[in-house]
mmCIF file of C-alpha atoms in Angstrom:
data_model
loop_
_atom_site.group_PDB
_atom_site.id
_atom_site.type_symbol
_atom_site.label_atom_id
_atom_site.label_comp_id
_atom_site.label_asym_id
_atom_site.label_seq_id
_atom_site.Cartn_x
_atom_site.Cartn_y
_atom_site.Cartn_z
ATOM 1 C CA MET A 1 27.105 26.554 0.776
ATOM 2 C CA THR A 2 27.370 22.875 1.979
ATOM 3 C CA ARG A 3 24.721 20.687 0.672
ATOM 4 C CA PHE A 4 24.196 18.449 3.735
ATOM 5 C CA HIS A 5 23.625 20.165 7.049
ATOM 6 C CA ALA A 6 23.506 18.295 10.796
ATOM 7 C CA ALA A 7 22.478 20.110 13.928
ATOM 8 C CA GLU A 8 21.304 19.455 17.464
ATOM 9 C CA ALA A 9 17.936 20.649 18.756
ATOM 10 C CA MET A 10 15.176 20.215 20.985
ATOM 11 C CA LEU A 11 11.569 18.784 20.756
ATOM 12 C CA GLY A 12 10.023 19.776 23.740
ATOM 13 C CA MET A 13 11.980 18.303 26.631
ATOM 14 C CA GLN A 14 13.811 15.876 24.622
ATOM 15 C CA PRO A 15 16.811 16.444 22.559
ATOM 16 C CA VAL A 16 17.055 15.531 18.893
ATOM 17 C CA VAL A 17 19.607 15.723 16.057
ATOM 18 C CA GLN A 18 18.386 16.867 12.530
ATOM 19 C CA LEU A 19 20.201 15.897 9.351
ATOM 20 C CA GLU A 20 19.496 17.792 6.104
ATOM 21 C CA ASP A 21 20.182 17.112 2.517
ATOM 22 C CA VAL A 22 19.574 20.757 1.241
ATOM 23 C CA ALA A 23 19.754 20.399 -2.789
ATOM 24 C CA GLY A 24 18.302 16.972 -2.592
ATOM 25 C CA GLY A 25 15.157 18.236 -0.873
ATOM 26 C CA ARG A 26 15.338 15.427 2.277
ATOM 27 C CA ARG A 27 15.622 15.739 6.125
ATOM 28 C CA VAL A 28 15.466 13.300 8.920
ATOM 29 C CA ARG A 29 14.990 13.986 12.751
ATOM 30 C CA ILE A 30 16.001 11.506 15.091
ATOM 31 C CA ALA A 31 15.424 11.343 19.113
ATOM 32 C CA ARG A 32 18.760 10.829 21.414
ATOM 33 C CA LEU A 33 16.124 8.776 23.597
ATOM 34 C CA GLY A 34 16.243 5.421 22.184
ATOM 35 C CA ALA A 35 17.904 6.787 18.977
ATOM 36 C CA ALA A 36 14.355 6.709 17.224
ATOM 37 C CA LEU A 37 13.844 8.267 13.907
ATOM 38 C CA LEU A 38 10.707 10.856 14.088
ATOM 39 C CA ASN A 39 10.833 12.012 10.932
ATOM 40 C CA PHE A 40 12.291 11.182 6.851
ATOM 41 C CA GLU A 41 10.936 14.012 4.665
ATOM 42 C CA ALA A 42 10.923 14.859 1.533
ATOM 43 C CA ASN A 43 10.336 17.814 -0.559
ATOM 44 C CA GLU A 44 7.806 16.923 -3.481
ATOM 45 C CA GLY A 45 6.947 20.205 -5.713
ATOM 46 C CA GLY A 46 7.517 22.430 -3.040
ATOM 47 C CA ALA A 47 5.370 20.560 -0.304
ATOM 48 C CA TRP A 48 6.889 18.503 2.200
ATOM 49 C CA HIS A 49 5.584 15.056 2.800
ATOM 50 C CA ASP A 50 7.138 12.840 6.059
ATOM 51 C CA TYR A 51 7.614 9.035 4.932
ATOM 52 C CA ALA A 52 8.484 8.349 8.763
ATOM 53 C CA ASP A 53 5.563 7.789 11.127
ATOM 54 C CA GLY A 54 7.278 8.312 14.226
ATOM 55 C CA TYR A 55 6.722 9.988 17.426
ATOM 56 C CA ARG A 56 4.954 13.123 17.048
ATOM 57 C CA ASP A 57 6.096 14.920 20.393
ATOM 58 C CA ASP A 58 8.249 14.789 23.254
ATOM 59 C CA ALA A 59 5.484 12.661 25.478
ATOM 60 C CA GLU A 60 5.394 10.271 22.922
ATOM 61 C CA ILE A 61 9.126 9.978 22.609
ATOM 62 C CA ALA A 62 9.138 9.337 26.254
ATOM 63 C CA ALA A 63 6.308 6.855 26.237
ATOM 64 C CA HIS A 64 7.699 4.970 23.579
ATOM 65 C CA SER A 65 4.214 3.541 22.795
ATOM 66 C CA GLY A 66 4.030 1.085 19.827
ATOM 67 C CA SER A 67 8.028 1.190 19.666
ATOM 68 C CA ARG A 68 7.954 3.616 16.531
ATOM 69 C CA PHE A 69 11.580 3.119 15.001
ATOM 70 C CA ALA A 70 12.655 1.643 17.840
ATOM 71 C CA ILE A 71 16.192 0.181 17.920
ATOM 72 C CA MET A 72 16.013 -3.419 19.348
ATOM 73 C CA VAL A 73 19.152 -4.604 20.999
ATOM 74 C CA PRO A 74 20.319 -7.266 22.480
ATOM 75 C CA PHE A 75 17.188 -9.139 20.854
ATOM 76 C CA ALA A 76 14.478 -8.055 18.696
ATOM 77 C CA GLY A 77 10.653 -9.108 18.923
ATOM 78 C CA ARG A 78 9.469 -11.353 21.683
ATOM 79 C CA ILE A 79 11.381 -13.533 24.087
ATOM 80 C CA ALA A 80 8.354 -16.552 24.989
ATOM 81 C CA ASP A 81 7.454 -16.157 28.673
ATOM 82 C CA ALA A 82 10.667 -13.872 29.071
ATOM 83 C CA ARG A 83 12.918 -17.158 29.595
ATOM 84 C CA TYR A 84 15.556 -18.532 27.747
ATOM 85 C CA THR A 85 18.374 -21.008 28.017
ATOM 86 C CA PHE A 86 21.751 -19.808 26.742
ATOM 87 C CA ASP A 87 24.800 -22.047 27.011
ATOM 88 C CA GLY A 88 23.047 -24.636 29.295
ATOM 89 C CA GLU A 89 21.839 -21.546 31.378
ATOM 90 C CA VAL A 90 18.251 -21.022 32.058
ATOM 91 C CA GLN A 91 17.719 -17.223 31.979
ATOM 92 C CA ASP A 92 14.439 -15.542 33.427
ATOM 93 C CA LEU A 93 14.144 -11.779 32.267
ATOM 94 C CA GLN A 94 11.343 -11.226 34.638
ATOM 95 C CA PRO A 95 12.034 -13.025 37.915
ATOM 96 C CA GLY A 96 8.935 -12.945 40.377
ATOM 97 C CA VAL A 97 6.343 -11.803 37.545
ATOM 98 C CA VAL A 98 3.519 -14.123 36.708
ATOM 99 C CA GLY A 99 0.978 -14.616 34.508
ATOM 100 C CA ALA A 100 0.026 -12.375 31.631
ATOM 101 C CA ALA A 101 2.371 -9.548 33.073
ATOM 102 C CA ARG A 102 5.227 -11.562 31.634
ATOM 103 C CA ALA A 103 6.083 -10.116 28.534
ATOM 104 C CA SER A 104 9.639 -9.196 27.196
ATOM 105 C CA ARG A 105 10.057 -7.336 24.062
ATOM 106 C CA HIS A 106 12.547 -5.295 21.548
ATOM 107 C CA GLY A 107 15.257 -5.137 23.970
ATOM 108 C CA PHE A 108 16.843 -3.132 26.415
ATOM 109 C CA VAL A 109 17.417 0.472 25.019
ATOM 110 C CA ARG A 110 14.174 2.080 23.995
ATOM 111 C CA GLY A 111 14.041 4.077 27.102
ATOM 112 C CA THR A 112 17.631 5.112 27.149
ATOM 113 C CA THR A 113 18.946 8.614 26.104
ATOM 114 C CA PHE A 114 22.184 7.735 23.740
ATOM 115 C CA GLU A 115 25.164 9.602 23.830
ATOM 116 C CA LEU A 116 25.924 12.081 21.063
ATOM 117 C CA ALA A 117 29.284 10.840 19.943
ATOM 118 C CA ALA A 118 29.738 12.375 16.773
ATOM 119 C CA LEU A 119 27.523 14.864 14.390
ATOM 120 C CA GLY A 120 28.602 16.454 10.815
ATOM 121 C CA ALA A 121 28.099 16.946 7.458
ATOM 122 C CA ASP A 122 29.952 17.562 4.282
ATOM 123 C CA GLU A 123 29.081 17.550 0.046
ATOM 124 C CA ARG A 124 28.441 13.875 0.491
ATOM 125 C CA GLN A 125 26.612 13.170 3.694
ATOM 126 C CA ALA A 126 25.072 14.221 7.109
ATOM 127 C CA GLN A 127 25.649 11.642 9.860
ATOM 128 C CA VAL A 128 25.455 11.129 13.541
ATOM 129 C CA THR A 129 26.724 8.526 15.759
ATOM 130 C CA LEU A 130 24.746 7.673 18.837
ATOM 131 C CA THR A 131 26.297 5.352 21.494
ATOM 132 C CA THR A 132 24.923 3.765 24.749
ATOM 133 C CA THR A 133 26.473 1.589 27.508
ATOM 134 C CA ALA A 134 23.132 0.909 29.000
ATOM 135 C CA ILE A 135 23.013 -3.021 28.349
ATOM 136 C CA ARG A 136 24.690 -4.267 31.523
ATOM 137 C CA PRO A 137 24.301 -7.348 33.747
ATOM 138 C CA GLN A 138 20.684 -7.596 34.941
ATOM 139 C CA PRO A 139 18.366 -10.313 35.740
ATOM 140 C CA GLY A 140 18.146 -12.694 32.915
ATOM 141 C CA TYR A 141 21.131 -11.106 30.833
ATOM 142 C CA PRO A 142 24.250 -11.611 32.912
ATOM 143 C CA HIS A 143 26.613 -9.816 30.022
ATOM 144 C CA ALA A 144 27.723 -6.407 28.854
ATOM 145 C CA ILE A 145 27.289 -4.566 25.567
ATOM 146 C CA ASP A 146 28.371 -1.423 23.935
ATOM 147 C CA LEU A 147 26.070 -0.407 21.302
ATOM 148 C CA ALA A 148 26.903 2.536 18.527
ATOM 149 C CA VAL A 149 24.206 3.415 16.318
ATOM 150 C CA THR A 150 25.140 5.677 13.085
ATOM 151 C CA LEU A 151 22.420 7.089 10.644
ATOM 152 C CA THR A 152 23.729 8.778 7.354
ATOM 153 C CA LEU A 153 21.725 10.838 4.902
ATOM 154 C CA ASP A 154 23.270 11.022 1.643
ATOM 155 C CA ALA A 155 21.807 11.241 -1.996
ATOM 156 C CA ALA A 156 20.985 7.792 -2.055
ATOM 157 C CA GLY A 157 18.722 7.762 1.065
ATOM 158 C CA LEU A 158 19.166 6.929 4.900
ATOM 159 C CA THR A 159 21.530 4.555 6.065
ATOM 160 C CA LEU A 160 21.364 2.866 9.728
ATOM 161 C CA GLU A 161 24.595 1.002 10.882
ATOM 162 C CA ALA A 162 24.429 -0.981 14.066
ATOM 163 C CA VAL A 163 27.444 -1.867 16.127
ATOM 164 C CA MET A 164 27.073 -4.439 19.182
ATOM 165 C CA ARG A 165 30.504 -5.203 21.272
ATOM 166 C CA ASN A 166 30.425 -7.755 23.814
ATOM 167 C CA VAL A 167 32.823 -5.844 26.630
ATOM 168 C CA GLY A 168 32.082 -8.225 29.142
ATOM 169 C CA ASP A 169 33.954 -11.879 29.950
ATOM 170 C CA SER A 170 31.071 -13.949 28.906
ATOM 171 C CA VAL A 171 29.812 -14.882 25.544
ATOM 172 C CA ALA A 172 26.712 -13.158 25.104
ATOM 173 C CA PRO A 173 23.408 -13.535 22.762
ATOM 174 C CA CYS A 174 22.948 -10.764 20.986
ATOM 175 C CA PHE A 175 21.381 -9.492 17.721
ATOM 176 C CA PHE A 176 19.887 -6.386 15.794
ATOM 177 C CA GLY A 177 16.406 -5.094 14.768
ATOM 178 C CA TRP A 178 14.711 -1.986 13.605
ATOM 179 C CA HIS A 179 11.198 -0.910 14.000
ATOM 180 C CA PRO A 180 10.335 1.513 11.604
ATOM 181 C CA TYR A 181 6.638 2.596 10.527
ATOM 182 C CA PHE A 182 6.127 4.440 6.980
ATOM 183 C CA ARG A 183 3.366 6.426 5.758
ATOM 184 C CA LEU A 184 2.651 6.894 2.167
ATOM 185 C CA ALA A 185 -0.209 8.657 2.261
ATOM 186 C CA ASP A 186 -3.425 9.979 4.672
ATOM 187 C CA ALA A 187 -5.238 6.899 4.280
ATOM 188 C CA THR A 188 -5.080 3.394 5.500
ATOM 189 C CA VAL A 189 -2.633 0.803 4.313
ATOM 190 C CA ASP A 190 -5.429 -1.097 2.473
ATOM 191 C CA GLY A 191 -4.618 0.614 -0.920
ATOM 192 C CA TRP A 192 -0.833 0.383 -0.596
ATOM 193 C CA GLU A 193 1.232 -2.330 -2.549
ATOM 194 C CA LEU A 194 3.715 -4.545 -1.271
ATOM 195 C CA THR A 195 6.656 -6.496 -2.156
ATOM 196 C CA VAL A 196 8.645 -8.703 0.007
ATOM 197 C CA PRO A 197 11.140 -10.834 -1.662
ATOM 198 C CA ALA A 198 11.161 -13.948 0.626
ATOM 199 C CA GLU A 199 10.479 -17.562 -0.099
ATOM 200 C CA THR A 200 9.629 -18.551 3.542
ATOM 201 C CA LEU A 201 6.894 -17.435 5.852
ATOM 202 C CA VAL A 202 7.741 -17.810 9.724
ATOM 203 C CA ARG A 203 4.568 -19.262 11.343
ATOM 204 C CA THR A 204 3.429 -18.194 14.752
ATOM 205 C CA GLY A 205 0.830 -19.435 17.270
ATOM 206 C CA ALA A 206 -1.703 -16.913 19.007
ATOM 207 C CA ASP A 207 1.026 -15.339 20.831
ATOM 208 C CA LEU A 208 3.000 -14.197 18.074
ATOM 209 C CA ILE A 209 5.864 -16.679 18.817
ATOM 210 C CA ALA A 210 7.298 -19.060 16.370
ATOM 211 C CA LEU A 211 5.950 -22.428 16.346
ATOM 212 C CA PRO A 212 8.797 -24.970 17.364
ATOM 213 C CA GLY A 213 11.340 -26.659 14.877
ATOM 214 C CA GLU A 214 10.616 -26.829 11.348
ATOM 215 C CA ALA A 215 6.970 -26.100 12.013
ATOM 216 C CA ALA A 216 7.939 -22.712 11.857
ATOM 217 C CA TYR A 217 8.551 -22.481 8.400
ATOM 218 C CA VAL A 218 6.393 -22.465 5.385
ATOM 219 C CA ALA A 219 7.029 -21.899 1.829
ATOM 220 C CA LEU A 220 5.007 -19.238 0.615
ATOM 221 C CA ASP A 221 3.957 -21.434 -2.300
ATOM 222 C CA ASP A 222 1.699 -22.805 0.496
ATOM 223 C CA ALA A 223 0.754 -19.482 2.420
ATOM 224 C CA PRO A 224 -0.740 -17.801 -0.922
ATOM 225 C CA ALA A 225 -2.718 -15.172 1.293
ATOM 226 C CA LEU A 226 0.466 -13.906 2.314
ATOM 227 C CA ASP A 227 2.377 -13.926 -0.314
ATOM 228 C CA PHE A 228 4.029 -10.910 -1.244
ATOM 229 C CA ARG A 229 6.778 -11.865 -3.603
ATOM 230 C CA GLU A 230 4.858 -9.936 -6.560
ATOM 231 C CA PRO A 231 3.634 -6.512 -6.192
ATOM 232 C CA ARG A 232 0.423 -6.779 -4.346
ATOM 233 C CA VAL A 233 -2.346 -4.827 -2.992
ATOM 234 C CA ILE A 234 -2.517 -5.222 1.073
ATOM 235 C CA ASP A 235 -6.260 -4.704 1.074
ATOM 236 C CA ASP A 236 -7.930 -6.033 4.225
ATOM 237 C CA ARG A 237 -5.352 -8.402 5.654
ATOM 238 C CA ILE A 238 -4.073 -8.443 8.798
ATOM 239 C CA ILE A 239 -0.308 -8.722 8.666
ATOM 240 C CA ASP A 240 2.354 -9.356 11.779
ATOM 241 C CA GLN A 241 4.554 -11.953 10.129
ATOM 242 C CA GLY A 242 8.232 -12.697 9.784
ATOM 243 C CA TYR A 243 9.378 -13.494 6.150
ATOM 244 C CA THR A 244 12.713 -15.217 5.414
ATOM 245 C CA ASP A 245 14.659 -16.655 2.757
ATOM 246 C CA LEU A 246 14.961 -13.155 1.495
ATOM 247 C CA GLU A 247 16.120 -12.581 -2.319
ATOM 248 C CA PRO A 248 19.064 -9.972 -2.714
ATOM 249 C CA ASP A 249 18.980 -7.704 -5.989
ATOM 250 C CA ALA A 250 22.223 -7.714 -7.923
ATOM 251 C CA ASP A 251 24.214 -5.234 -5.838
ATOM 252 C CA GLY A 252 23.549 -7.779 -2.533
ATOM 253 C CA ARG A 253 21.041 -5.839 -0.907
ATOM 254 C CA ILE A 254 17.496 -7.446 -0.146
ATOM 255 C CA ARG A 255 14.783 -4.989 -0.997
ATOM 256 C CA THR A 256 11.149 -4.534 0.478
ATOM 257 C CA HIS A 257 9.240 -2.397 -1.698
ATOM 258 C CA LEU A 258 6.070 -0.099 -0.659
ATOM 259 C CA ARG A 259 4.193 1.652 -3.267
ATOM 260 C CA ASP A 260 0.864 3.941 -3.243
ATOM 261 C CA PRO A 261 -0.583 3.538 -6.505
ATOM 262 C CA ALA A 262 -3.034 6.567 -5.689
ATOM 263 C CA SER A 263 -0.069 9.248 -5.053
ATOM 264 C CA GLY A 264 2.667 7.292 -7.138
ATOM 265 C CA ARG A 265 4.860 7.741 -3.778
ATOM 266 C CA ALA A 266 7.095 4.641 -2.987
ATOM 267 C CA LEU A 267 9.913 3.654 -0.953
ATOM 268 C CA ARG A 268 12.276 0.543 -0.381
ATOM 269 C CA VAL A 269 13.397 -0.926 2.907
ATOM 270 C CA TRP A 270 16.979 -2.403 2.284
ATOM 271 C CA GLN A 271 18.910 -4.637 4.662
ATOM 272 C CA GLU A 272 22.027 -7.250 3.852
ATOM 273 C CA HIS A 273 21.007 -10.323 5.413
ATOM 274 C CA GLY A 274 18.371 -11.330 8.015
ATOM 275 C CA LEU A 275 14.347 -11.541 8.208
ATOM 276 C CA MET A 276 11.753 -8.770 7.346
ATOM 277 C CA HIS A 277 9.124 -8.671 9.589
ATOM 278 C CA ALA A 278 6.082 -6.873 8.195
ATOM 279 C CA PHE A 279 3.029 -5.361 10.716
ATOM 280 C CA THR A 280 0.222 -3.664 9.308
ATOM 281 C CA SER A 281 -0.221 -1.751 12.593
ATOM 282 C CA ASP A 282 -3.525 -2.934 13.691
ATOM 283 C CA THR A 283 -2.865 -3.283 17.426
ATOM 284 C CA ILE A 284 -0.955 -0.090 18.087
ATOM 285 C CA SER A 285 -2.678 2.813 20.285
ATOM 286 C CA ARG A 286 -3.162 5.480 17.526
ATOM 287 C CA ASP A 287 -3.822 5.546 13.863
ATOM 288 C CA VAL A 288 -4.595 2.134 13.052
ATOM 289 C CA ARG A 289 -3.752 0.700 9.853
ATOM 290 C CA ARG A 290 -2.348 3.974 8.630
ATOM 291 C CA ALA A 291 1.220 2.806 8.498
ATOM 292 C CA ILE A 292 2.708 -0.102 7.901
ATOM 293 C CA ALA A 293 6.098 -1.555 9.977
ATOM 294 C CA LEU A 294 8.748 -2.981 7.846
ATOM 295 C CA GLU A 295 11.289 -4.314 10.117
ATOM 296 C CA PRO A 296 14.675 -5.406 8.993
ATOM 297 C CA MET A 297 16.106 -8.040 11.770
ATOM 298 C CA GLU A 298 19.263 -9.748 12.082
ATOM 299 C CA CYS A 299 17.683 -13.122 13.347
ATOM 300 C CA MET A 300 13.694 -13.962 13.814
ATOM 301 C CA ALA A 301 11.786 -13.123 17.144
ATOM 302 C CA ASN A 302 12.582 -15.531 19.942
ATOM 303 C CA ALA A 303 15.779 -16.459 18.570
ATOM 304 C CA PHE A 304 17.272 -17.000 22.281
ATOM 305 C CA ASN A 305 15.160 -20.259 22.359
ATOM 306 C CA ARG A 306 15.816 -21.377 18.585
ATOM 307 C CA PRO A 307 18.479 -23.859 18.324
ATOM 308 C CA GLU A 308 19.082 -22.854 14.297
ATOM 309 C CA CYS A 309 19.930 -19.329 15.473
ATOM 310 C CA ALA A 310 22.534 -20.346 18.296
ATOM 311 C CA ASP A 311 25.422 -19.455 15.831
ATOM 312 C CA ALA A 312 23.890 -16.304 14.638
ATOM 313 C CA ILE A 313 23.158 -14.330 18.206
ATOM 314 C CA ARG A 314 26.593 -15.650 19.705
ATOM 315 C CA LEU A 315 29.062 -13.032 20.423
ATOM 316 C CA GLU A 316 32.259 -13.660 21.849
ATOM 317 C CA PRO A 317 34.036 -11.507 24.660
ATOM 318 C CA GLY A 318 35.716 -8.864 22.771
ATOM 319 C CA THR A 319 34.238 -8.833 19.619
ATOM 320 C CA GLU A 320 31.840 -6.802 17.770
ATOM 321 C CA ARG A 321 29.143 -7.523 15.094
ATOM 322 C CA ARG A 322 27.892 -4.851 12.486
ATOM 323 C CA TYR A 323 24.257 -4.693 11.035
ATOM 324 C CA ARG A 324 23.275 -2.381 8.006
ATOM 325 C CA CYS A 325 20.002 -1.530 6.730
ATOM 326 C CA GLY A 326 18.544 1.510 5.049
ATOM 327 C CA VAL A 327 15.401 3.407 3.454
ATOM 328 C CA GLU A 328 15.356 4.772 -0.326
ATOM 329 C CA ILE A 329 12.709 7.098 -1.497
ATOM 330 C CA VAL A 330 11.425 6.495 -4.776
ATOM 331 C CA ALA A 331 10.502 9.938 -6.539
ATOM 332 C CA ALA A 332 6.869 9.977 -7.287
#
């Protein structure tokens, strides 16, 4: 019997993909709409616990409220006033829209049904590759990006690899982000311990846009209330912050740790570079503060408007860039 399985299925009206590690007692489910992870379950002593707080049914998948496990391309987070300047040209992502209705966030693919490009399993892993050509010239973004997202379940955990390829004839601004929510117990996040191996906090204004220039960067020595360099209980803190200058472990992976002292459950979100954005889900539409978003991002939010990010987001015609991150469940 093969250790790993991979299969297509349906959740109501929505097509999904299931990956399973039979021997390891792990299984995941991914919606093709948005390539959003729905579940990451582990068998713990005969009972299944879902570490992912994803969409619960086909209606939530279609609404994609809260951007649960959203794939964020060609930008992650917000773009200030839905406007940016790239290579000297001013771009407006919402022409004709005025006032509070101007809001552009989390890229263009949350409402896109991805194609199933590959699905398979063997003794080492179960893997799916989902692709889309939905990122094409549109108001404020005159570029063409092909996106492939590969999710791999193996004995170490879940790995996500995104490949962004510029198939247009112009240099494009483009970067990757992931918006996962995690739940360790049927409780609020207040009692959980968080560790973010960062040296610097990204300071934002009331609009959650980073302050201009160097004012955006604050050493965590000067922001003790949001300093999680050592394991620390979240308590009643409201967190919606980017963390940068991340310190890697010896294997080169940067790991953000989350642990519930009451149950002993714990996980690690890893990335190879970029920023970590932590959000205690205080403003979502259901289950406020009952999950935490730990978001690996290639660049900071509003990077299209940050001169210091110009080189990192620049994708030349005919070239591609990859971003890898993942989740490791720590046995209780």
